[in-house]
Amino acid sequence: MGGHIDPGSGGTGRTGLRRSLGLVHVVLYGLGVTVGAGIYVLIAAAAARAGMHAPLAFVLAAIGIGLTGATFAELGSRMPQAAGPVVYAHAAFRSEFVSRLVGLLVIAMTLVSAAAISAGAAGYVGVFVGWPRWLVITLIVLAMGAMAARGIRESITFAGIMTLIEIGGLVLIVVLGFLNEPRVLSDAGALLPRSLDVGVWSGIVAASLLAVFAFIGFEGIVNISEEMTDPSTTLPRAILVTLVLTTVLYVAVMWVALAALGVTRLATADAPLALVFEQLAGASPRTMAAIAIVAILNGIIVNIIMAARVIYGLARRGGLPEPLGRVDRRLGTPLNATALATAVVLGLALWLRLDHIAELSARATLVLFALVNLALMLIKSRETAPPPDIYVAPRWVPAAGLACCLFFIAADAVLSRA
């Protein structure tokens, strides 16, 4: 595919990315990278922590994440560059160390996300074969790592199909729930706690920390800002629409699952949505298990590829050992970086529990989001007026986003000791 002469290159003839993405394309991309395997594998753990109030945990997570979403929207509008958070950190803190730290956090997020998804794969694969959990995880991670090493280039069509399959499975669950499960409507009052009991709200906050993991991905929208026709308007709208649609879908799926199975059955399910599908449709759980596996495989390979590229980029800048910055001549991919990413994913998936891995990912995400909010606060404090023709979030937004991140981090520390 040919490039074009970037108008922003000053007429130097440098090939730039083609600005061809409108709002619909960007929202589809946002949904594709946000609505993924997380919701397929986490709803059981969320139910175990918050019971019938688990949907509220997703709402709380969405509010906190939404504030940071507005921060990303302004920063992406100011600096529409593919490097994303690393660029923002460098502009705000003017420090190579902080920029490198942010890059390492991005790597940690993607590796731990891939590990969490891999750990949740065994239950869905178990619907088809009775292999041991460790064997399923090992085969899946190694296969996805091998595919990532080959440098698979996913076309927009392929990515769109994966997105439709993943979201289609969730929409199917919601539709079946409203059609076939009377308790979806009759028990709606149980969504909200009827008291200020500390134990109840502790469970909701604990579940919201897991719910943060399910929203990871929307921030990736900023990485395609260089390819948007009008990033100053398309980017903030796409982030807003993506987060709203994702929240509605997650809350609906969580509630339908609780209404169909009850807290106890859902909390102990190895393949939760496959079991929900069987309960609602009276059919084999294999259909939903197959959809979940598609989402899981897609999520693993995307995260391994992303982590390998960030590892490679940091190594090229001297932030990591030089061998990690090498490209294999035959494959044309960062083979050493990909191998390291795959090994870390496999180790985490085999030796840590799913909910623990998801918590690690959520913690890394919250620290990164806190730094991004602080970055915008610093940038705004240095200027008398924002640049023209960009999306500008109110000054209180990054402060509130930072406060939400710090609240979740503090709550996590307190709950971990309880």
Tab-separated table of C-alpha atoms in Angstrom:
chain	number	residue	atom	x	y	z
A	1	MET	CA	0.000	0.000	0.000
A	2	GLY	CA	1.365	3.413	-0.914
A	3	GLY	CA	1.597	6.364	1.385
A	4	HIS	CA	1.051	10.032	0.748
A	5	ILE	CA	3.054	13.171	1.361
A	6	ASP	CA	2.140	14.354	4.810
A	7	PRO	CA	1.182	18.021	4.722
A	8	GLY	CA	2.699	18.346	8.138
A	9	SER	CA	6.111	17.291	6.923
A	10	GLY	CA	6.947	20.686	5.611
A	11	GLY	CA	7.208	19.550	2.011
A	12	THR	CA	10.177	17.324	2.733
A	13	GLY	CA	8.670	14.437	0.844
A	14	ARG	CA	8.486	12.261	3.961
A	15	THR	CA	5.862	9.566	3.633
A	16	GLY	CA	3.151	9.917	6.265
A	17	LEU	CA	0.110	7.994	7.338
A	18	ARG	CA	-3.000	8.410	5.228
A	19	ARG	CA	-5.704	10.475	6.947
A	20	SER	CA	-8.759	8.495	5.900
A	21	LEU	CA	-10.569	7.424	9.090
A	22	GLY	CA	-13.901	9.002	9.977
A	23	LEU	CA	-16.009	8.653	13.130
A	24	VAL	CA	-17.637	5.321	12.183
A	25	HIS	CA	-14.291	3.682	11.413
A	26	VAL	CA	-12.718	4.957	14.624
A	27	VAL	CA	-15.654	3.856	16.793
A	28	LEU	CA	-15.514	0.384	15.242
A	29	TYR	CA	-11.808	0.270	16.013
A	30	GLY	CA	-12.440	1.516	19.553
A	31	LEU	CA	-15.083	-1.124	20.182
A	32	GLY	CA	-12.794	-3.758	18.717
A	33	VAL	CA	-9.907	-2.997	21.069
A	34	THR	CA	-12.108	-2.365	24.133
A	35	VAL	CA	-14.894	-4.941	23.953
A	36	GLY	CA	-12.885	-8.113	23.929
A	37	ALA	CA	-12.110	-11.184	25.898
A	38	GLY	CA	-12.108	-9.385	29.263
A	39	ILE	CA	-15.861	-9.458	29.732
A	40	TYR	CA	-15.988	-13.112	28.634
A	41	VAL	CA	-13.629	-14.241	31.379
A	42	LEU	CA	-14.222	-11.752	34.222
A	43	ILE	CA	-17.936	-11.811	34.964
A	44	ALA	CA	-17.634	-14.851	37.244
A	45	ALA	CA	-14.982	-13.147	39.376
A	46	ALA	CA	-17.035	-9.920	39.480
A	47	ALA	CA	-20.110	-11.858	40.632
A	48	ALA	CA	-18.066	-13.571	43.349
A	49	ARG	CA	-17.045	-10.186	44.756
A	50	ALA	CA	-20.153	-8.032	44.378
A	51	GLY	CA	-23.000	-10.526	43.966
A	52	MET	CA	-26.161	-9.046	42.457
A	53	HIS	CA	-24.580	-5.583	42.626
A	54	ALA	CA	-21.822	-6.468	40.137
A	55	PRO	CA	-23.387	-4.366	37.314
A	56	LEU	CA	-23.009	-1.302	39.570
A	57	ALA	CA	-19.281	-2.045	39.770
A	58	PHE	CA	-19.042	-1.663	35.988
A	59	VAL	CA	-20.861	1.680	36.215
A	60	LEU	CA	-18.428	2.956	38.861
A	61	ALA	CA	-15.465	1.816	36.788
A	62	ALA	CA	-16.951	3.513	33.712
A	63	ILE	CA	-17.324	6.847	35.538
A	64	GLY	CA	-13.690	6.848	36.619
A	65	ILE	CA	-12.467	5.658	33.240
A	66	GLY	CA	-14.697	8.191	31.458
A	67	LEU	CA	-12.934	11.121	33.110
A	68	THR	CA	-9.592	9.783	31.967
A	69	GLY	CA	-11.153	9.255	28.540
A	70	ALA	CA	-11.776	13.001	28.308
A	71	THR	CA	-8.138	13.584	29.254
A	72	PHE	CA	-6.973	11.250	26.500
A	73	ALA	CA	-9.310	13.050	24.092
A	74	GLU	CA	-7.667	16.430	24.728
A	75	LEU	CA	-4.114	15.096	24.703
A	76	GLY	CA	-4.772	13.152	21.522
A	77	SER	CA	-6.277	16.252	19.961
A	78	ARG	CA	-3.252	18.328	20.999
A	79	MET	CA	-0.660	15.739	19.925
A	80	PRO	CA	-2.160	13.405	17.306
A	81	GLN	CA	0.781	11.032	17.249
A	82	ALA	CA	0.885	7.247	17.311
A	83	ALA	CA	3.260	7.151	20.294
A	84	GLY	CA	0.362	8.169	22.547
A	85	PRO	CA	1.025	8.238	26.306
A	86	VAL	CA	4.820	8.250	25.896
A	87	VAL	CA	4.579	11.472	23.848
A	88	TYR	CA	2.241	13.069	26.394
A	89	ALA	CA	4.550	12.182	29.283
A	90	HIS	CA	7.571	13.641	27.508
A	91	ALA	CA	5.710	16.867	26.738
A	92	ALA	CA	4.443	17.270	30.294
A	93	PHE	CA	7.288	16.040	32.481
A	94	ARG	CA	10.162	16.824	30.073
A	95	SER	CA	11.958	13.761	31.373
A	96	GLU	CA	13.308	10.736	29.520
A	97	PHE	CA	13.013	8.723	32.733
A	98	VAL	CA	9.274	9.404	33.085
A	99	SER	CA	8.721	8.723	29.386
A	100	ARG	CA	10.538	5.411	29.762
A	101	LEU	CA	8.468	4.602	32.856
A	102	VAL	CA	5.275	5.226	30.917
A	103	GLY	CA	6.530	2.989	28.114
A	104	LEU	CA	7.220	0.218	30.641
A	105	LEU	CA	3.742	0.642	32.106
A	106	VAL	CA	2.217	0.246	28.641
A	107	ILE	CA	4.257	-2.939	28.203
A	108	ALA	CA	3.128	-4.218	31.612
A	109	MET	CA	-0.503	-3.486	30.820
A	110	THR	CA	-0.458	-5.358	27.538
A	111	LEU	CA	1.482	-8.367	28.838
A	112	VAL	CA	-0.670	-8.798	31.924
A	113	SER	CA	-3.838	-8.296	29.867
A	114	ALA	CA	-2.746	-11.060	27.498
A	115	ALA	CA	-1.968	-13.309	30.483
A	116	ALA	CA	-5.390	-12.710	32.048
A	117	ILE	CA	-7.134	-13.503	28.785
A	118	SER	CA	-4.997	-16.633	28.356
A	119	ALA	CA	-5.822	-17.808	31.881
A	120	GLY	CA	-9.521	-17.484	31.121
A	121	ALA	CA	-9.190	-19.497	27.914
A	122	ALA	CA	-8.969	-22.900	29.571
A	123	GLY	CA	-12.601	-22.884	30.721
A	124	TYR	CA	-13.998	-22.199	27.258
A	125	VAL	CA	-11.660	-24.647	25.505
A	126	GLY	CA	-12.723	-27.203	28.119
A	127	VAL	CA	-16.198	-27.161	26.571
A	128	PHE	CA	-14.678	-28.951	23.566
A	129	VAL	CA	-11.765	-30.964	24.996
A	130	GLY	CA	-10.837	-32.278	28.424
A	131	TRP	CA	-7.188	-31.271	28.376
A	132	PRO	CA	-5.427	-30.041	31.528
A	133	ARG	CA	-5.576	-26.294	32.147
A	134	TRP	CA	-1.783	-25.834	31.956
A	135	LEU	CA	-1.618	-27.598	28.607
A	136	VAL	CA	-4.403	-25.511	27.077
A	137	ILE	CA	-2.810	-22.250	28.240
A	138	THR	CA	0.656	-23.286	27.048
A	139	LEU	CA	-0.515	-24.325	23.580
A	140	ILE	CA	-2.610	-21.184	23.091
A	141	VAL	CA	0.063	-18.731	24.231
A	142	LEU	CA	2.842	-20.386	22.225
A	143	ALA	CA	0.646	-20.551	19.108
A	144	MET	CA	-0.320	-16.886	19.381
A	145	GLY	CA	3.296	-15.935	20.067
A	146	ALA	CA	4.371	-17.804	16.934
A	147	MET	CA	1.730	-16.008	14.876
A	148	ALA	CA	2.855	-12.655	16.275
A	149	ALA	CA	6.464	-13.480	15.380
A	150	ARG	CA	5.438	-14.104	11.775
A	151	GLY	CA	4.228	-10.499	11.544
A	152	ILE	CA	0.586	-11.070	10.741
A	153	ARG	CA	-0.926	-7.929	9.243
A	154	GLU	CA	-4.622	-7.829	10.076
A	155	SER	CA	-6.659	-6.034	7.487
A	156	ILE	CA	-9.502	-3.717	8.431
A	157	THR	CA	-11.956	-6.299	7.132
A	158	PHE	CA	-10.517	-9.051	9.331
A	159	ALA	CA	-10.482	-6.799	12.378
A	160	GLY	CA	-14.061	-5.796	11.666
A	161	ILE	CA	-15.171	-9.416	11.469
A	162	MET	CA	-13.512	-10.195	14.812
A	163	THR	CA	-15.210	-7.194	16.376
A	164	LEU	CA	-18.619	-8.207	15.067
A	165	ILE	CA	-18.164	-11.772	16.327
A	166	GLU	CA	-17.098	-10.646	19.794
A	167	ILE	CA	-19.827	-8.020	20.193
A	168	GLY	CA	-22.397	-10.216	18.465
A	169	GLY	CA	-21.960	-12.901	21.102
A	170	LEU	CA	-22.579	-10.390	23.885
A	171	VAL	CA	-25.602	-8.849	22.159
A	172	LEU	CA	-27.027	-12.350	21.650
A	173	ILE	CA	-26.763	-13.013	25.395
A	174	VAL	CA	-28.570	-9.751	26.203
A	175	VAL	CA	-31.379	-10.370	23.682
A	176	LEU	CA	-31.913	-13.924	24.911
A	177	GLY	CA	-31.972	-12.686	28.477
A	178	PHE	CA	-34.688	-10.109	27.887
A	179	LEU	CA	-36.737	-12.576	25.853
A	180	ASN	CA	-36.387	-15.727	27.930
A	181	GLU	CA	-35.552	-14.748	31.510
A	182	PRO	CA	-38.342	-12.943	33.427
A	183	ARG	CA	-36.024	-12.122	36.329
A	184	VAL	CA	-34.082	-9.700	34.128
A	185	LEU	CA	-36.919	-7.212	34.667
A	186	SER	CA	-38.620	-8.468	37.828
A	187	ASP	CA	-35.421	-8.492	39.910
A	188	ALA	CA	-34.030	-5.195	38.595
A	189	GLY	CA	-34.436	-3.626	42.031
A	190	ALA	CA	-31.610	-5.803	43.340
A	191	LEU	CA	-29.095	-3.872	41.240
A	192	LEU	CA	-28.714	-1.103	43.834
A	193	PRO	CA	-27.691	-1.747	47.461
A	194	ARG	CA	-30.405	-0.961	49.978
A	195	SER	CA	-27.992	-0.038	52.742
A	196	LEU	CA	-24.594	1.507	53.380
A	197	ASP	CA	-23.231	-1.765	54.722
A	198	VAL	CA	-19.419	-1.660	54.547
A	199	GLY	CA	-19.169	-5.278	53.443
A	200	VAL	CA	-21.523	-4.740	50.508
A	201	TRP	CA	-19.741	-1.625	49.262
A	202	SER	CA	-16.322	-3.197	49.771
A	203	GLY	CA	-17.421	-5.992	47.453
A	204	ILE	CA	-18.657	-3.492	44.870
A	205	VAL	CA	-15.388	-1.524	44.963
A	206	ALA	CA	-13.383	-4.753	44.734
A	207	ALA	CA	-15.416	-5.790	41.688
A	208	SER	CA	-14.967	-2.354	40.135
A	209	LEU	CA	-11.195	-2.895	40.210
A	210	LEU	CA	-11.745	-5.972	38.043
A	211	ALA	CA	-14.174	-4.015	35.865
A	212	VAL	CA	-11.417	-1.510	35.079
A	213	PHE	CA	-9.650	-4.357	33.271
A	214	ALA	CA	-12.649	-4.837	30.965
A	215	PHE	CA	-12.394	-1.202	29.793
A	216	ILE	CA	-8.704	-1.371	28.925
A	217	GLY	CA	-8.204	-0.686	25.235
A	218	PHE	CA	-10.167	2.511	24.572
A	219	GLU	CA	-6.975	4.524	25.095
A	220	GLY	CA	-5.592	2.786	22.008
A	221	ILE	CA	-7.809	5.046	19.913
A	222	VAL	CA	-5.199	7.810	20.290
A	223	ASN	CA	-2.675	5.613	18.491
A	224	ILE	CA	-4.560	5.973	15.198
A	225	SER	CA	-5.074	9.737	15.547
A	226	GLU	CA	-2.532	10.370	12.772
A	227	GLU	CA	-4.881	8.541	10.401
A	228	MET	CA	-8.080	10.432	11.287
A	229	THR	CA	-9.435	12.974	8.829
A	230	ASP	CA	-10.145	15.430	11.661
A	231	PRO	CA	-8.646	14.244	14.978
A	232	SER	CA	-9.687	17.353	16.910
A	233	THR	CA	-13.372	16.389	16.577
A	234	THR	CA	-13.318	12.708	15.620
A	235	LEU	CA	-11.077	11.597	18.505
A	236	PRO	CA	-13.105	12.949	21.459
A	237	ARG	CA	-16.405	11.840	19.913
A	238	ALA	CA	-15.061	8.354	19.221
A	239	ILE	CA	-13.794	7.950	22.787
A	240	LEU	CA	-17.150	9.097	24.211
A	241	VAL	CA	-19.239	6.856	21.961
A	242	THR	CA	-16.953	3.874	22.563
A	243	LEU	CA	-17.113	4.191	26.350
A	244	VAL	CA	-20.902	4.731	26.426
A	245	LEU	CA	-21.665	1.752	24.188
A	246	THR	CA	-19.184	-0.444	26.045
A	247	THR	CA	-20.656	0.454	29.444
A	248	VAL	CA	-24.232	-0.251	28.353
A	249	LEU	CA	-23.217	-3.597	26.876
A	250	TYR	CA	-21.182	-4.669	29.918
A	251	VAL	CA	-23.881	-3.737	32.430
A	252	ALA	CA	-26.558	-5.535	30.391
A	253	VAL	CA	-24.460	-8.695	29.984
A	254	MET	CA	-23.532	-8.774	33.680
A	255	TRP	CA	-27.140	-8.372	34.782
A	256	VAL	CA	-28.520	-10.954	32.360
A	257	ALA	CA	-25.880	-13.449	33.515
A	258	LEU	CA	-26.803	-12.889	37.168
A	259	ALA	CA	-30.521	-13.159	36.464
A	260	ALA	CA	-30.066	-16.359	34.460
A	261	LEU	CA	-27.717	-18.247	36.787
A	262	GLY	CA	-27.793	-16.555	40.168
A	263	VAL	CA	-24.713	-15.488	42.074
A	264	THR	CA	-23.484	-18.908	43.213
A	265	ARG	CA	-23.598	-20.681	39.828
A	266	LEU	CA	-22.141	-17.716	37.960
A	267	ALA	CA	-19.334	-17.120	40.467
A	268	THR	CA	-18.121	-20.722	40.183
A	269	ALA	CA	-18.454	-21.135	36.389
A	270	ASP	CA	-15.324	-21.918	34.356
A	271	ALA	CA	-16.953	-20.797	31.091
A	272	PRO	CA	-19.553	-18.317	32.418
A	273	LEU	CA	-21.118	-16.991	29.228
A	274	ALA	CA	-21.255	-20.442	27.653
A	275	LEU	CA	-23.244	-21.578	30.689
A	276	VAL	CA	-25.504	-18.499	30.453
A	277	PHE	CA	-26.158	-19.243	26.777
A	278	GLU	CA	-27.049	-22.846	27.587
A	279	GLN	CA	-29.448	-21.690	30.314
A	280	LEU	CA	-31.185	-19.054	28.169
A	281	ALA	CA	-31.278	-20.797	24.792
A	282	GLY	CA	-31.631	-24.384	25.945
A	283	ALA	CA	-28.924	-25.233	23.443
A	284	SER	CA	-25.363	-26.506	23.557
A	285	PRO	CA	-22.898	-24.079	25.148
A	286	ARG	CA	-20.477	-24.797	22.302
A	287	THR	CA	-21.725	-21.860	20.210
A	288	MET	CA	-20.921	-19.275	22.859
A	289	ALA	CA	-17.726	-21.079	23.813
A	290	ALA	CA	-16.556	-20.860	20.193
A	291	ILE	CA	-17.309	-17.119	20.075
A	292	ALA	CA	-15.444	-16.633	23.359
A	293	ILE	CA	-12.430	-18.521	22.017
A	294	VAL	CA	-12.346	-16.259	18.940
A	295	ALA	CA	-12.352	-13.224	21.228
A	296	ILE	CA	-9.671	-14.741	23.438
A	297	LEU	CA	-7.303	-15.662	20.606
A	298	ASN	CA	-7.710	-12.250	19.020
A	299	GLY	CA	-7.064	-10.526	22.347
A	300	ILE	CA	-3.927	-12.537	23.081
A	301	ILE	CA	-2.238	-11.965	19.733
A	302	VAL	CA	-3.099	-8.243	19.621
A	303	ASN	CA	-1.596	-7.705	23.074
A	304	ILE	CA	1.547	-9.723	22.316
A	305	ILE	CA	2.100	-7.777	19.087
A	306	MET	CA	1.536	-4.452	20.847
A	307	ALA	CA	3.838	-5.298	23.769
A	308	ALA	CA	6.572	-6.563	21.450
A	309	ARG	CA	6.500	-3.324	19.449
A	310	VAL	CA	6.774	-1.165	22.572
A	311	ILE	CA	9.626	-3.348	23.897
A	312	TYR	CA	11.336	-3.027	20.519
A	313	GLY	CA	10.815	0.754	20.471
A	314	LEU	CA	12.234	1.261	23.968
A	315	ALA	CA	15.232	-0.935	23.153
A	316	ARG	CA	15.923	1.107	20.015
A	317	ARG	CA	15.991	4.230	22.218
A	318	GLY	CA	18.394	2.632	24.692
A	319	GLY	CA	15.796	2.056	27.392
A	320	LEU	CA	16.075	-1.764	27.254
A	321	PRO	CA	18.879	-4.208	26.291
A	322	GLU	CA	20.014	-3.799	22.679
A	323	PRO	CA	19.122	-7.359	21.496
A	324	LEU	CA	15.441	-6.575	22.106
A	325	GLY	CA	15.691	-3.848	19.462
A	326	ARG	CA	16.774	-6.191	16.683
A	327	VAL	CA	14.558	-7.175	13.744
A	328	ASP	CA	14.780	-10.675	12.318
A	329	ARG	CA	15.965	-10.391	8.713
A	330	ARG	CA	13.940	-13.328	7.457
A	331	LEU	CA	10.656	-12.592	9.217
A	332	GLY	CA	10.981	-8.803	9.375
A	333	THR	CA	9.650	-8.728	12.944
A	334	PRO	CA	11.185	-7.977	16.380
A	335	LEU	CA	11.674	-11.662	17.131
A	336	ASN	CA	13.546	-11.269	20.430
A	337	ALA	CA	10.992	-8.809	21.778
A	338	THR	CA	8.142	-11.075	20.698
A	339	ALA	CA	9.766	-14.100	22.337
A	340	LEU	CA	10.201	-12.184	25.598
A	341	ALA	CA	6.605	-10.964	25.516
A	342	THR	CA	5.315	-14.486	24.871
A	343	ALA	CA	7.415	-15.978	27.695
A	344	VAL	CA	6.187	-13.396	30.221
A	345	VAL	CA	2.559	-13.923	29.195
A	346	LEU	CA	2.908	-17.692	29.543
A	347	GLY	CA	4.563	-17.453	32.945
A	348	LEU	CA	1.934	-15.101	34.371
A	349	ALA	CA	-0.961	-17.141	32.940
A	350	LEU	CA	0.352	-20.419	34.388
A	351	TRP	CA	1.353	-19.289	37.860
A	352	LEU	CA	-1.215	-16.658	38.841
A	353	ARG	CA	-4.975	-16.861	39.295
A	354	LEU	CA	-7.193	-15.103	36.779
A	355	ASP	CA	-8.521	-12.514	39.221
A	356	HIS	CA	-5.003	-11.786	40.481
A	357	ILE	CA	-3.710	-11.251	36.935
A	358	ALA	CA	-6.641	-8.957	36.131
A	359	GLU	CA	-5.919	-6.974	39.287
A	360	LEU	CA	-2.265	-6.547	38.250
A	361	SER	CA	-3.382	-5.245	34.872
A	362	ALA	CA	-5.903	-2.895	36.469
A	363	ARG	CA	-3.234	-1.554	38.847
A	364	ALA	CA	-0.800	-0.844	36.027
A	365	THR	CA	-3.630	0.795	34.078
A	366	LEU	CA	-4.615	3.028	36.991
A	367	VAL	CA	-1.022	4.176	37.515
A	368	LEU	CA	-0.677	4.946	33.801
A	369	PHE	CA	-4.003	6.788	33.720
A	370	ALA	CA	-3.012	8.776	36.821
A	371	LEU	CA	0.186	9.892	35.076
A	372	VAL	CA	-1.740	10.844	31.935
A	373	ASN	CA	-4.195	12.966	33.943
A	374	LEU	CA	-1.289	14.610	35.780
A	375	ALA	CA	0.391	15.270	32.430
A	376	LEU	CA	-2.590	17.230	31.136
A	377	MET	CA	-2.806	19.182	34.390
A	378	LEU	CA	0.839	20.236	34.012
A	379	ILE	CA	0.424	21.158	30.352
A	380	LYS	CA	-2.654	23.267	31.106
A	381	SER	CA	-0.900	25.002	34.025
A	382	ARG	CA	1.877	26.277	31.748
A	383	GLU	CA	-0.320	28.002	29.176
A	384	THR	CA	-2.548	31.054	29.281
A	385	ALA	CA	-4.822	29.733	26.541
A	386	PRO	CA	-5.118	26.371	24.775
A	387	PRO	CA	-4.116	25.999	21.122
A	388	PRO	CA	-6.888	26.704	18.613
A	389	ASP	CA	-8.956	24.014	16.904
A	390	ILE	CA	-8.555	21.277	19.498
A	391	TYR	CA	-10.908	19.563	21.931
A	392	VAL	CA	-10.494	21.174	25.356
A	393	ALA	CA	-11.669	19.393	28.496
A	394	PRO	CA	-12.612	21.561	31.485
A	395	ARG	CA	-9.706	22.074	33.896
A	396	TRP	CA	-11.429	20.032	36.593
A	397	VAL	CA	-11.632	16.921	34.406
A	398	PRO	CA	-7.986	15.743	34.616
A	399	ALA	CA	-7.973	16.587	38.338
A	400	ALA	CA	-11.114	14.508	38.867
A	401	GLY	CA	-9.698	11.728	36.688
A	402	LEU	CA	-6.519	11.713	38.771
A	403	ALA	CA	-8.580	11.632	41.977
A	404	CYS	CA	-10.596	8.642	40.717
A	405	CYS	CA	-7.420	6.753	39.805
A	406	LEU	CA	-5.899	7.460	43.218
A	407	PHE	CA	-9.134	6.376	44.922
A	408	PHE	CA	-9.122	3.043	43.118
A	409	ILE	CA	-5.421	2.552	43.892
A	410	ALA	CA	-5.962	3.355	47.590
A	411	ALA	CA	-9.068	1.165	47.782
A	412	ASP	CA	-7.145	-1.681	46.206
A	413	ALA	CA	-4.386	-1.327	48.800
A	414	VAL	CA	-6.886	-1.343	51.670
A	415	LEU	CA	-8.910	-4.274	50.332
A	416	SER	CA	-5.763	-6.298	49.623
A	417	ARG	CA	-4.843	-6.135	53.307
A	418	ALA	CA	-8.335	-7.001	54.526
